[in-house]
Coordinates of C-alpha atoms and ligand atoms in Angstrom, one line a residue:
M15 CA 1.1 -48.5 -14.9
T16 CA 0.4 -46.9 -11.5
E17 CA -1.4 -44.4 -9.1
R18 CA 0.1 -42.1 -7.2
L19 CA -0.5 -39.7 -4.6
I20 CA 1.2 -35.9 -6.1
Y21 CA 2.1 -32.8 -4.3
L22 CA 2.3 -29.9 -5.5
P23 CA 2.3 -26.1 -4.1
L24 CA 2.3 -23.3 -6.1
G25 CA 2.0 -20.6 -3.6
G26 CA 2.8 -20.3 0.6
A27 CA 6.4 -22.4 0.5
G28 CA 9.3 -20.2 0.3
E29 CA 7.6 -17.3 1.5
I30 CA 4.5 -16.1 3.8
G31 CA 1.3 -15.5 2.2
M32 CA -0.7 -16.4 -1.4
N33 CA -1.3 -19.5 0.0
A34 CA -2.1 -22.3 -3.3
Y35 CA -1.3 -26.1 -2.8
V36 CA -2.3 -28.3 -4.4
Y37 CA -3.0 -32.0 -4.0
G38 CA -3.4 -34.7 -6.5
Y39 CA -3.9 -38.6 -7.2
G40 CA -3.6 -41.0 -10.3
R41 CA -1.9 -42.3 -12.6
A42 CA 1.1 -39.8 -13.2
G43 CA 0.3 -37.0 -16.1
K44 CA -3.3 -37.6 -15.3
E45 CA -3.9 -37.4 -10.9
R46 CA -7.1 -36.2 -9.9
L47 CA -7.0 -32.8 -8.7
I48 CA -8.5 -30.9 -5.5
V49 CA -7.0 -27.5 -4.1
V50 CA -6.1 -26.5 -1.1
D51 CA -6.7 -22.2 -0.1
L52 CA -6.7 -20.0 -3.0
G53 CA -4.5 -16.3 -1.0
V54 CA -3.2 -13.3 -1.7
T55 CA 0.5 -11.7 -0.4
F56 CA -0.2 -7.6 -0.7
P57 CA 2.6 -5.7 -2.4
D58 CA 5.3 -3.5 -1.3
M59 CA 6.5 0.4 -2.6
D60 CA 10.1 -1.7 -3.3
S61 CA 9.0 -4.5 -5.3
S62 CA 5.6 -4.0 -6.8
P63 CA 4.9 -0.2 -6.0
G64 CA 1.1 0.1 -7.5
V65 CA 0.0 -3.1 -7.7
D66 CA -3.5 -3.7 -5.6
L67 CA -2.3 -7.6 -4.9
I68 CA -0.5 -10.3 -5.4
M69 CA -1.9 -14.3 -6.1
A70 CA -0.2 -17.1 -7.3
D71 CA 0.6 -17.9 -10.8
L72 CA -2.4 -20.8 -11.8
A73 CA -1.3 -20.9 -15.1
W74 CA -0.5 -24.5 -14.2
L75 CA -4.1 -24.9 -12.9
E76 CA -5.5 -23.1 -15.6
E77 CA -3.9 -25.4 -17.5
N78 CA -5.4 -28.6 -16.1
A79 CA -8.9 -27.6 -14.5
D80 CA -10.4 -30.1 -16.2
R81 CA -8.5 -32.0 -13.6
I82 CA -9.6 -30.0 -10.8
E83 CA -12.6 -32.2 -8.5
A84 CA -13.0 -29.0 -6.0
I85 CA -11.2 -26.5 -3.6
F86 CA -10.9 -26.1 0.2
I87 CA -10.9 -22.9 1.7
T88 CA -8.9 -23.6 5.7
H89 CA -9.4 -20.4 7.2
A90 CA -11.1 -16.4 5.9
H91 CA -8.1 -14.9 6.3
E92 CA -6.8 -13.1 3.6
D93 CA -3.2 -15.0 2.6
H94 CA -5.5 -18.1 2.1
I95 CA -9.0 -17.1 0.6
G96 CA -7.8 -13.7 -0.6
A97 CA -7.2 -14.2 -4.8
L98 CA -10.9 -16.6 -5.1
A99 CA -13.1 -14.0 -6.3
H100 CA -10.2 -13.6 -8.2
V101 CA -9.0 -16.6 -10.3
W102 CA -12.1 -19.0 -9.7
N103 CA -14.0 -17.9 -13.3
K104 CA -10.8 -19.0 -14.6
L105 CA -11.6 -23.5 -12.5
R106 CA -14.9 -22.6 -12.0
K107 CA -15.0 -25.7 -9.6
P108 CA -17.4 -26.3 -6.6
V109 CA -15.5 -24.1 -3.3
F110 CA -16.4 -25.9 0.7
A111 CA -15.8 -24.1 3.7
R112 CA -16.7 -24.4 7.3
A113 CA -19.1 -21.7 7.6
F114 CA -17.8 -18.0 9.4
T115 CA -14.8 -19.0 6.5
G116 CA -17.3 -19.3 3.8
R117 CA -19.6 -16.4 5.0
I118 CA -16.9 -14.6 4.8
G119 CA -16.2 -16.2 0.8
Q120 CA -19.6 -16.0 -0.7
L121 CA -19.4 -11.8 1.0
K122 CA -16.7 -11.5 -1.2
L123 CA -17.9 -13.5 -4.7
E124 CA -21.1 -11.3 -4.6
E125 CA -19.0 -8.1 -5.3
A126 CA -16.7 -9.8 -7.8
G127 CA -20.0 -10.7 -9.6
I128 CA -20.5 -14.5 -8.9
P129 CA -22.8 -16.5 -7.0
A130 CA -22.9 -16.9 -3.8
E131 CA -23.1 -20.2 -3.6
T132 CA -20.3 -20.8 -5.7
I133 CA -19.0 -21.9 -2.1
Q134 CA -20.4 -24.7 -0.5
I135 CA -20.7 -24.7 3.8
V136 CA -20.3 -28.3 5.4
E137 CA -19.9 -29.2 8.5
P138 CA -16.9 -30.0 9.9
R139 CA -15.6 -33.5 11.2
P140 CA -16.9 -36.4 10.6
H141 CA -18.7 -35.3 7.9
A142 CA -16.7 -35.3 4.8
I143 CA -16.9 -34.8 1.4
D144 CA -16.0 -36.9 -1.7
A145 CA -14.4 -35.0 -4.0
G146 CA -13.0 -37.8 -6.2
P147 CA -10.5 -40.0 -5.0
F148 CA -9.8 -37.9 -2.4
A149 CA -12.7 -38.0 1.0
V150 CA -12.1 -34.2 3.0
Q151 CA -12.7 -33.5 6.7
F152 CA -12.7 -30.4 7.7
V153 CA -11.4 -30.3 11.8
P154 CA -11.0 -27.5 14.0
V155 CA -7.8 -26.2 15.6
S156 CA -7.0 -22.6 15.8
H157 CA -5.5 -19.9 15.4
S158 CA -6.1 -15.7 14.8
I159 CA -9.2 -16.2 13.3
P160 CA -12.9 -18.6 14.3
E161 CA -12.8 -21.1 12.6
S162 CA -9.9 -21.8 11.0
S163 CA -9.2 -25.6 10.4
A164 CA -6.6 -28.6 9.4
L165 CA -8.0 -30.5 6.2
V166 CA -8.0 -34.5 6.8
I167 CA -7.3 -36.0 3.2
D168 CA -8.0 -39.8 2.9
T169 CA -7.0 -41.3 -0.4
P170 CA -6.3 -44.8 -1.6
A171 CA -2.5 -43.9 -1.3
G172 CA -3.0 -42.8 2.4
R173 CA -4.0 -40.5 4.8
I174 CA -2.8 -36.7 4.5
V175 CA -2.7 -34.2 7.3
H176 CA -3.0 -30.8 6.3
T177 CA -3.3 -28.6 9.2
G178 CA -3.6 -25.4 7.4
D179 CA -2.7 -22.6 9.9
F180 CA -3.0 -23.4 13.7
K181 CA -1.4 -23.0 17.5
L182 CA -2.6 -25.2 20.2
D183 CA -4.5 -23.2 22.8
G184 CA -6.8 -24.9 25.1
N185 CA -9.3 -22.1 25.1
P186 CA -9.3 -19.6 22.2
I187 CA -12.1 -17.2 23.9
V188 CA -14.0 -17.3 20.9
G189 CA -13.7 -21.1 18.5
E190 CA -13.1 -24.0 18.6
A191 CA -10.8 -25.2 21.1
F192 CA -7.0 -27.5 19.5
D193 CA -9.0 -31.3 21.2
P194 CA -5.6 -33.6 21.6
V195 CA -8.2 -36.3 22.2
L196 CA -10.1 -35.7 18.5
W197 CA -6.3 -35.9 16.6
H198 CA -5.5 -38.9 18.5
E199 CA -7.9 -40.1 17.1
I200 CA -7.6 -39.2 13.3
A201 CA -3.7 -40.3 13.7
Q202 CA -5.1 -43.7 15.1
E203 CA -7.3 -44.4 13.2
G204 CA -6.7 -47.0 9.8
E205 CA -2.7 -46.7 8.8
G206 CA -3.1 -43.4 10.9
V207 CA -1.4 -40.6 8.6
K208 CA 1.1 -41.0 6.0
V209 CA 2.2 -37.6 5.1
L210 CA 1.4 -34.4 7.4
V211 CA 1.9 -31.0 5.5
S212 CA 2.6 -29.1 8.8
D213 CA 2.2 -25.3 9.6
S214 CA 5.8 -24.0 10.0
T215 CA 5.8 -19.6 10.2
N216 CA 6.9 -20.0 13.7
V217 CA 8.9 -22.3 13.7
F218 CA 11.8 -20.2 15.7
S219 CA 10.0 -19.7 18.4
P220 CA 11.6 -21.7 20.6
A221 CA 9.1 -20.9 24.2
P222 CA 5.4 -23.0 23.9
G223 CA 2.6 -21.2 23.0
R224 CA 0.2 -18.7 25.1
S225 CA -3.4 -18.6 24.4
E226 CA -5.5 -15.9 23.7
A227 CA -7.0 -16.1 27.4
T228 CA -3.9 -15.2 28.6
L229 CA -4.5 -11.9 27.3
A230 CA -7.8 -10.7 29.1
E231 CA -6.2 -10.4 32.2
P232 CA -3.6 -7.2 31.7
L233 CA -5.0 -5.8 28.7
T234 CA -8.3 -5.1 31.3
K235 CA -5.9 -3.9 33.7
L236 CA -3.8 -1.3 31.2
I237 CA -7.0 0.3 30.2
A238 CA -8.6 0.6 33.6
D239 CA -5.7 2.6 34.4
Q240 CA -6.1 4.7 31.3
T241 CA -7.3 8.1 32.0
G242 CA -8.3 9.8 28.7
M243 CA -10.0 8.1 25.3
I244 CA -8.4 4.0 24.3
V245 CA -7.5 3.3 21.3
A246 CA -6.8 -0.3 20.2
T247 CA -6.1 -2.2 16.6
T248 CA -5.8 -4.9 16.4
F249 CA -6.4 -7.5 13.1
A250 CA -9.6 -7.5 12.0
S251 CA -10.5 -11.2 11.5
N252 CA -9.1 -11.7 15.1
V253 CA -12.8 -11.7 16.7
A254 CA -11.8 -13.1 20.2
R255 CA -9.1 -9.8 20.6
L256 CA -11.7 -8.1 20.4
K257 CA -14.3 -9.2 22.3
T258 CA -11.4 -9.8 24.5
L259 CA -10.5 -5.9 24.0
A260 CA -13.8 -4.6 24.4
E261 CA -14.6 -7.2 27.7
A262 CA -12.0 -5.8 28.9
G263 CA -13.5 -1.7 27.8
V264 CA -16.9 -1.9 29.6
A265 CA -15.0 -3.8 32.5
A266 CA -13.5 -0.1 33.2
G267 CA -17.1 1.4 32.7
R268 CA -16.1 2.4 29.2
S269 CA -18.4 2.9 25.9
V270 CA -16.6 0.7 23.0
C271 CA -17.0 2.0 18.9
L272 CA -16.1 -0.2 16.4
L273 CA -14.3 1.6 13.0
G274 CA -13.3 0.0 10.5
R275 CA -15.3 -2.2 7.4
A276 CA -13.6 -5.2 8.0
M277 CA -13.6 -5.4 11.7
K278 CA -17.6 -4.9 11.0
R279 CA -17.8 -7.3 8.7
M280 CA -16.3 -9.5 10.6
V281 CA -18.2 -9.3 14.0
G282 CA -20.7 -9.0 12.0
T283 CA -20.2 -12.2 10.0
A284 CA -19.1 -14.2 13.4
Q285 CA -22.5 -13.3 15.4
E286 CA -24.7 -14.5 12.5
T287 CA -23.0 -17.7 11.8
G288 CA -23.1 -18.1 15.7
V289 CA -18.9 -18.4 16.1
L290 CA -19.4 -14.8 18.7
K291 CA -22.0 -14.8 21.1
G292 CA -21.3 -12.0 24.3
M293 CA -19.8 -10.5 22.2
P294 CA -20.1 -6.7 23.9
G295 CA -23.0 -3.7 23.1
T296 CA -21.0 -0.8 20.6
I297 CA -22.5 3.0 20.3
P298 CA -21.5 3.9 17.1
P299 CA -18.9 7.0 15.9
E300 CA -21.7 10.5 16.6
E301 CA -22.6 8.8 19.9
A302 CA -19.0 7.9 21.1
V303 CA -18.0 12.2 19.7
K304 CA -20.5 13.2 22.4
L305 CA -18.9 10.8 25.4
P306 CA -16.8 12.8 27.7
R307 CA -13.2 11.1 26.8
G308 CA -12.6 8.9 29.6
D309 CA -16.0 6.7 29.2
V310 CA -14.3 5.8 25.9
M311 CA -13.3 3.1 23.7
L312 CA -12.5 2.8 19.9
I313 CA -11.6 -0.6 18.5
V314 CA -9.9 0.4 14.9
T315 CA -8.5 -1.2 11.8
G316 CA -4.9 -0.5 10.4
S317 CA -3.0 -2.4 13.0
Q318 CA 0.1 -2.9 10.4
G319 CA -0.5 1.0 9.7
E320 CA -2.3 0.4 6.4
R321 CA -2.6 4.6 5.3
R322 CA -5.8 4.2 4.7
A323 CA -7.7 2.5 7.8
A324 CA -9.3 3.4 10.7
S325 CA -5.7 4.4 12.9
A326 CA -3.7 5.9 9.9
Q327 CA -6.6 8.5 9.2
L328 CA -6.7 9.5 13.4
S329 CA -3.3 9.3 13.0
R330 CA -3.9 11.9 10.3
G331 CA -6.0 14.4 12.2
K332 CA -10.7 14.2 12.4
Y333 CA -12.2 10.6 11.6
L334 CA -15.4 10.3 11.7
G335 CA -15.5 13.0 14.0
L336 CA -13.6 11.2 15.7
E337 CA -9.8 13.3 17.5
M338 CA -7.1 12.2 19.4
K339 CA -5.9 14.7 22.6
E340 CA -3.6 14.8 24.7
G341 CA -3.8 12.1 27.6
D342 CA -5.0 9.8 25.6
S343 CA -3.6 6.2 24.5
F344 CA -3.5 3.9 21.1
L345 CA -2.4 0.1 21.6
F346 CA -1.5 -2.1 19.5
S347 CA -3.2 -5.4 20.2
S348 CA -0.6 -6.3 17.4
K349 CA 2.2 -7.8 15.7
T350 CA 3.7 -5.5 12.9
I351 CA 4.4 -7.6 10.5
P352 CA 7.8 -7.5 8.9
G353 CA 7.4 -5.8 5.7
N354 CA 5.1 -2.9 7.2
E355 CA 6.7 -1.1 10.0
R356 CA 8.0 1.6 8.3
G357 CA 4.3 2.1 7.8
V358 CA 3.1 1.2 11.8
I359 CA 6.8 3.8 12.9
R360 CA 4.5 6.7 10.8
I361 CA 1.6 6.1 13.3
M362 CA 3.9 6.2 16.4
N363 CA 5.2 9.5 15.8
A364 CA 2.4 11.0 14.6
F365 CA 0.8 10.2 17.9
S366 CA 3.3 10.7 19.6
E367 CA 3.4 13.9 18.1
M368 CA 0.2 14.9 19.0
G369 CA 1.0 14.3 23.7
V370 CA -1.2 10.9 23.3
D371 CA 1.0 7.3 24.7
V372 CA 1.4 4.7 22.4
I373 CA 1.8 0.9 23.7
D374 CA 2.9 -1.7 21.5
D375 CA 3.5 -5.2 22.3
H376 CA 7.5 -5.6 22.9
D377 CA 7.2 -6.7 26.7
G378 CA 4.5 -9.5 24.9
L379 CA 1.3 -9.1 27.7
Y380 CA -0.9 -7.6 24.4
H381 CA -0.6 -10.6 21.8
V382 CA -0.8 -14.3 21.3
S383 CA 0.4 -15.8 17.9
G384 CA -1.4 -16.9 16.4
H385 CA 0.9 -20.1 14.9
A386 CA 2.4 -22.8 16.0
N387 CA 5.3 -21.8 18.3
R388 CA 8.6 -25.1 17.9
P389 CA 7.3 -27.1 21.2
D390 CA 3.9 -26.8 19.7
L391 CA 5.2 -28.8 16.1
E392 CA 6.5 -30.9 17.6
A393 CA 3.8 -31.9 20.3
V394 CA 1.6 -32.6 16.8
H395 CA 4.5 -34.4 14.7
D396 CA 4.4 -36.7 18.1
L397 CA 0.5 -37.1 19.0
L398 CA 0.2 -37.6 14.8
R399 CA 3.4 -39.7 13.9
P400 CA 3.2 -39.5 9.9
K401 CA 5.8 -41.4 8.0
M402 CA 6.4 -38.4 6.6
L403 CA 6.4 -34.5 7.1
I404 CA 6.6 -31.8 4.3
P405 CA 7.2 -27.5 5.6
M406 CA 4.4 -25.3 4.7
H407 CA 3.5 -21.9 5.4
G408 CA 6.8 -20.4 5.7
E409 CA 10.1 -18.6 4.3
H410 CA 13.1 -21.2 3.2
R411 CA 14.6 -21.1 5.9
H412 CA 11.2 -21.8 8.4
L413 CA 10.1 -25.1 5.9
R414 CA 14.4 -25.7 5.9
E415 CA 14.2 -25.7 9.6
H416 CA 10.9 -27.4 10.1
A417 CA 12.3 -30.5 7.7
K418 CA 15.0 -31.2 10.4
I419 CA 12.8 -31.4 12.8
A420 CA 10.7 -34.3 11.3
Q421 CA 14.3 -35.5 9.6
A422 CA 15.9 -35.2 13.3
K423 CA 12.7 -37.3 14.7
G424 CA 13.4 -40.4 11.8
I425 CA 10.2 -38.9 9.8
A426 CA 10.9 -38.0 6.3
S427 CA 10.4 -35.4 5.2
E428 CA 11.5 -32.4 2.4
V429 CA 12.1 -29.0 1.4
A430 CA 9.3 -28.0 -1.2
I431 CA 9.1 -24.8 -2.6
N432 CA 6.8 -23.6 -4.7
G433 CA 6.5 -25.0 -7.8
S434 CA 8.3 -28.5 -6.8
M435 CA 4.8 -31.6 -7.2
I436 CA 6.3 -34.2 -4.9
D437 CA 5.5 -37.8 -5.1
L438 CA 3.9 -38.7 -1.8
S439 CA 3.6 -42.1 -3.1
G440 CA 6.8 -44.3 -0.9
H441 CA 7.9 -44.4 2.1
V442 CA 10.1 -41.0 1.1
P443 CA 9.2 -37.9 -0.5
Q444 CA 10.5 -37.6 -3.5
V445 CA 10.5 -34.5 -5.8
V446 CA 9.0 -35.3 -9.3
E447 CA 9.2 -32.2 -12.0
Y448 CA 9.0 -28.7 -11.2
I449 CA 6.3 -26.5 -12.7
E450 CA 6.4 -22.9 -13.4
A451 CA 5.7 -21.1 -9.5
G452 CA 5.6 -17.5 -9.7
R453 CA 3.6 -14.7 -8.8
T454 CA 0.7 -12.8 -11.1
Y455 CA 0.1 -9.2 -10.0
L456 CA -3.9 -7.2 -9.7
D457 CA -2.9 -4.2 -11.0
G458 CA -6.1 -2.3 -10.7
S459 CA -8.6 -4.0 -13.0
V460 CA -6.1 -6.2 -14.9
K461 CA -3.7 -9.2 -14.1
I462 CA -0.1 -9.2 -15.0
G463 CA 2.9 -11.6 -14.4
A464 CA 4.9 -10.0 -11.9
M465 CA 7.6 -10.8 -14.7
D466 CA 6.3 -9.6 -18.0
G467 CA 8.2 -6.1 -17.6
V468 CA 5.2 -4.1 -16.4
V469 CA 6.3 -2.9 -12.6
R470 CA 9.6 -3.2 -13.9
G471 CA 9.3 -0.3 -16.3
R472 CA 6.8 1.2 -13.7
I473 CA 10.3 1.0 -11.3
R474 CA 12.1 1.9 -13.6
M475 CA 10.7 5.3 -14.4
A476 CA 9.7 5.6 -10.2
L477 CA 13.6 5.5 -9.6
N478 CA 14.9 7.5 -13.0
G479 CA 12.7 9.3 -13.8
L480 CA 11.7 10.7 -17.2
V481 CA 12.6 12.2 -20.2
L482 CA 10.0 12.6 -23.6
V483 CA 11.7 14.0 -26.7
T484 CA 9.4 14.6 -29.3
V485 CA 10.7 15.2 -32.9
I486 CA 8.5 15.9 -36.6
L487 CA 10.6 15.6 -39.8
D488 CA 9.4 16.1 -43.1
E489 CA 8.9 14.3 -45.9
Q490 CA 12.7 15.2 -46.7
D491 CA 13.7 13.0 -43.4
Q492 CA 15.0 17.2 -42.6
P493 CA 13.7 17.7 -39.2
L494 CA 10.4 20.9 -38.8
G495 CA 11.4 22.9 -35.5
D496 CA 13.3 22.4 -33.0
P497 CA 13.0 18.8 -31.1
W498 CA 11.0 19.3 -27.5
V499 CA 11.4 17.7 -24.4
E500 CA 9.5 16.9 -21.2
T501 CA 10.6 15.6 -18.2
M502 CA 8.9 13.5 -15.5
G503 CA 10.7 13.1 -12.5
L504 CA 13.8 15.4 -12.9
P505 CA 14.4 18.7 -11.3
K506 CA 14.2 21.2 -13.3
L507 CA 18.0 23.2 -12.6
G508 CA 21.2 21.6 -12.9
R509 CA 24.1 21.9 -10.4
G510 CA 25.9 24.7 -12.9
G511 CA 22.0 26.6 -12.3
A512 CA 21.2 26.0 -16.3
N513 CA 17.3 24.4 -16.6
L514 CA 17.5 20.8 -17.8
V515 CA 15.3 20.6 -19.9
D516 CA 16.2 23.8 -22.6
Q517 CA 19.9 21.4 -22.0
I518 CA 18.7 18.6 -23.5
E519 CA 16.7 20.6 -26.6
D520 CA 19.4 22.4 -27.8
E521 CA 22.3 19.2 -27.7
M522 CA 19.6 17.5 -29.7
T523 CA 19.5 20.8 -32.0
D524 CA 23.1 20.2 -32.7
F525 CA 23.1 16.3 -33.5
L526 CA 19.8 16.9 -36.0
N527 CA 21.4 20.4 -37.7
R528 CA 24.2 17.9 -38.3
A529 CA 23.1 14.3 -39.0
S530 CA 23.0 12.8 -42.3
V531 CA 19.8 11.3 -44.1
K532 CA 21.1 8.2 -43.7
V533 CA 20.8 8.4 -40.2
L534 CA 17.8 10.7 -40.3
S535 CA 15.3 8.0 -42.0
K536 CA 15.7 6.3 -40.1
D537 CA 13.3 5.7 -36.7
D538 CA 15.4 2.9 -34.9
K539 CA 19.0 5.2 -35.3
M540 CA 17.3 8.1 -34.5
D541 CA 15.5 6.6 -31.7
E542 CA 19.0 5.6 -30.8
A543 CA 20.8 9.1 -30.9
L544 CA 18.5 11.2 -29.8
R545 CA 18.8 7.7 -25.7
R546 CA 22.3 8.8 -25.4
I547 CA 21.9 12.6 -25.7
A548 CA 19.2 12.8 -23.6
R549 CA 21.0 10.5 -20.9
Q550 CA 24.2 12.1 -21.5
V551 CA 23.2 15.8 -20.9
S552 CA 21.3 14.9 -18.2
M553 CA 24.1 12.3 -16.4
E554 CA 26.2 15.7 -16.9
E555 CA 24.0 17.9 -15.2
I556 CA 22.3 16.5 -12.3
G557 CA 24.5 13.3 -12.2
K558 CA 21.9 10.5 -13.1
K559 CA 20.4 9.1 -16.4
P560 CA 16.5 9.2 -16.9
E561 CA 14.8 6.9 -18.8
V562 CA 14.2 8.3 -22.4
I563 CA 10.0 8.1 -24.7
V564 CA 11.8 9.1 -28.4
V565 CA 8.2 10.0 -30.4
T566 CA 9.7 10.7 -33.5
S567 CA 6.8 12.4 -36.3
R568 CA 7.1 11.9 -40.2
L569 CA 5.5 14.2 -42.0
T570 CA 4.7 11.5 -45.5
D571 CA 4.0 12.8 -49.1
E572 CA 0.3 11.2 -48.9
Ligands
ZN610 ZN1 -4.3 -17.7 9.0

């Protein structure tokens, strides 16, 4: 039997979020495995109400845990590292990351009661980590968080480049620039790059991406022009942006105050691990309160409208003694991720009502993306000259477009969505198997499958309301008193003004008085009949069919 090289995305391919990729080398079904990234996706009210976090379904990986050599984390964004602390106990393998990423991960593990040393901090290329048949090097790339890395994965079947999230930025302000010379070297070594597995997020953006450095001038000018207090928000992990914003504030003679736990943790970790240098000093909120408004700049969390973050708190009123007023300005130095628009717009309107000027990035002056645009992706294809390209980190439409671009250049490509196992051993990628790949929800403190029906039931209750029916039957299966109905999430009165609960109870009493012992003695028949009555009466009275729970209590002779 011959050995093969496989790639298996379990999350992040066909969606943006919860990245989890597997590579394997060995005899079919016995390949030794490495895992790249273990991230989360965030729930929303429409499809996953009440859920805390969403992760890839790792059942296949857990079943094959004895084949896993190691886990590699490319960078500290939640969609790449957020699941690690929640799933590590089932995998229990060494985790490798660079200093900043590793430190962020260690803090998360410690919070989950897992020893920090689980994550081993490693140096970038030329250092390589041997993991079974794999030798893995971390190679710096630029992105919207410090120290993002691509992985160069050498295998007996050839070299894979897994880009992680990246953009081409020669001057990213914090962290390492994208270094074309280094990447040229990587492409030239040995037999070159066999497979490029690449970020596809911005494949539809036609213009070359802009550098983080282009923001300093417009931001400095904008902040200098404000007279009241200025508040700016961006992603807490975008340390370069925090630095640019803080420098712009200081240049305008303002004292800068950071608000939000996530932001302080990112800045603190970036300083501690040496990736952030020269960050202007900041003041605590107690001091900011005492200064004239025009002398203060706040940099806050909550650019995506998150309800508990500092932005949302300020939009609702006083927060840590600070309050927005007419004449102040609020800047979104960020992009609203699709799905978050409603929360962001709610905050914008709340500020607008206070007389605060809201400035967003509609003209592209105050934010740049962390992902490579189409011409940048093509530049990387040309630089690395891979024999195959597998698009990742994108919705289906992104993956398909990226595959088309590769194929047009004569690079063999395949759209590989979550669960598709691809054999990379030959000259073209081949789908060899489909693994069950879905989503796991962290719901409170319990993990549930997205298809388990828990959230489906929750959505049905939310949409339809709930009727609870209690019936007591005596030893002869005769009703003891009248049935008793309670509702949740339903109007009290029907369209004719009658009380809904009374109407349902009356119909049920009638039914129980007429019903035969044959029906009354069987739980399932009773359940069915009472459910139908509750739904029919509700339909007549309020035009809705609610969810119904029937509780039948039977007295027995004993
Ligand atoms: Zn990222």
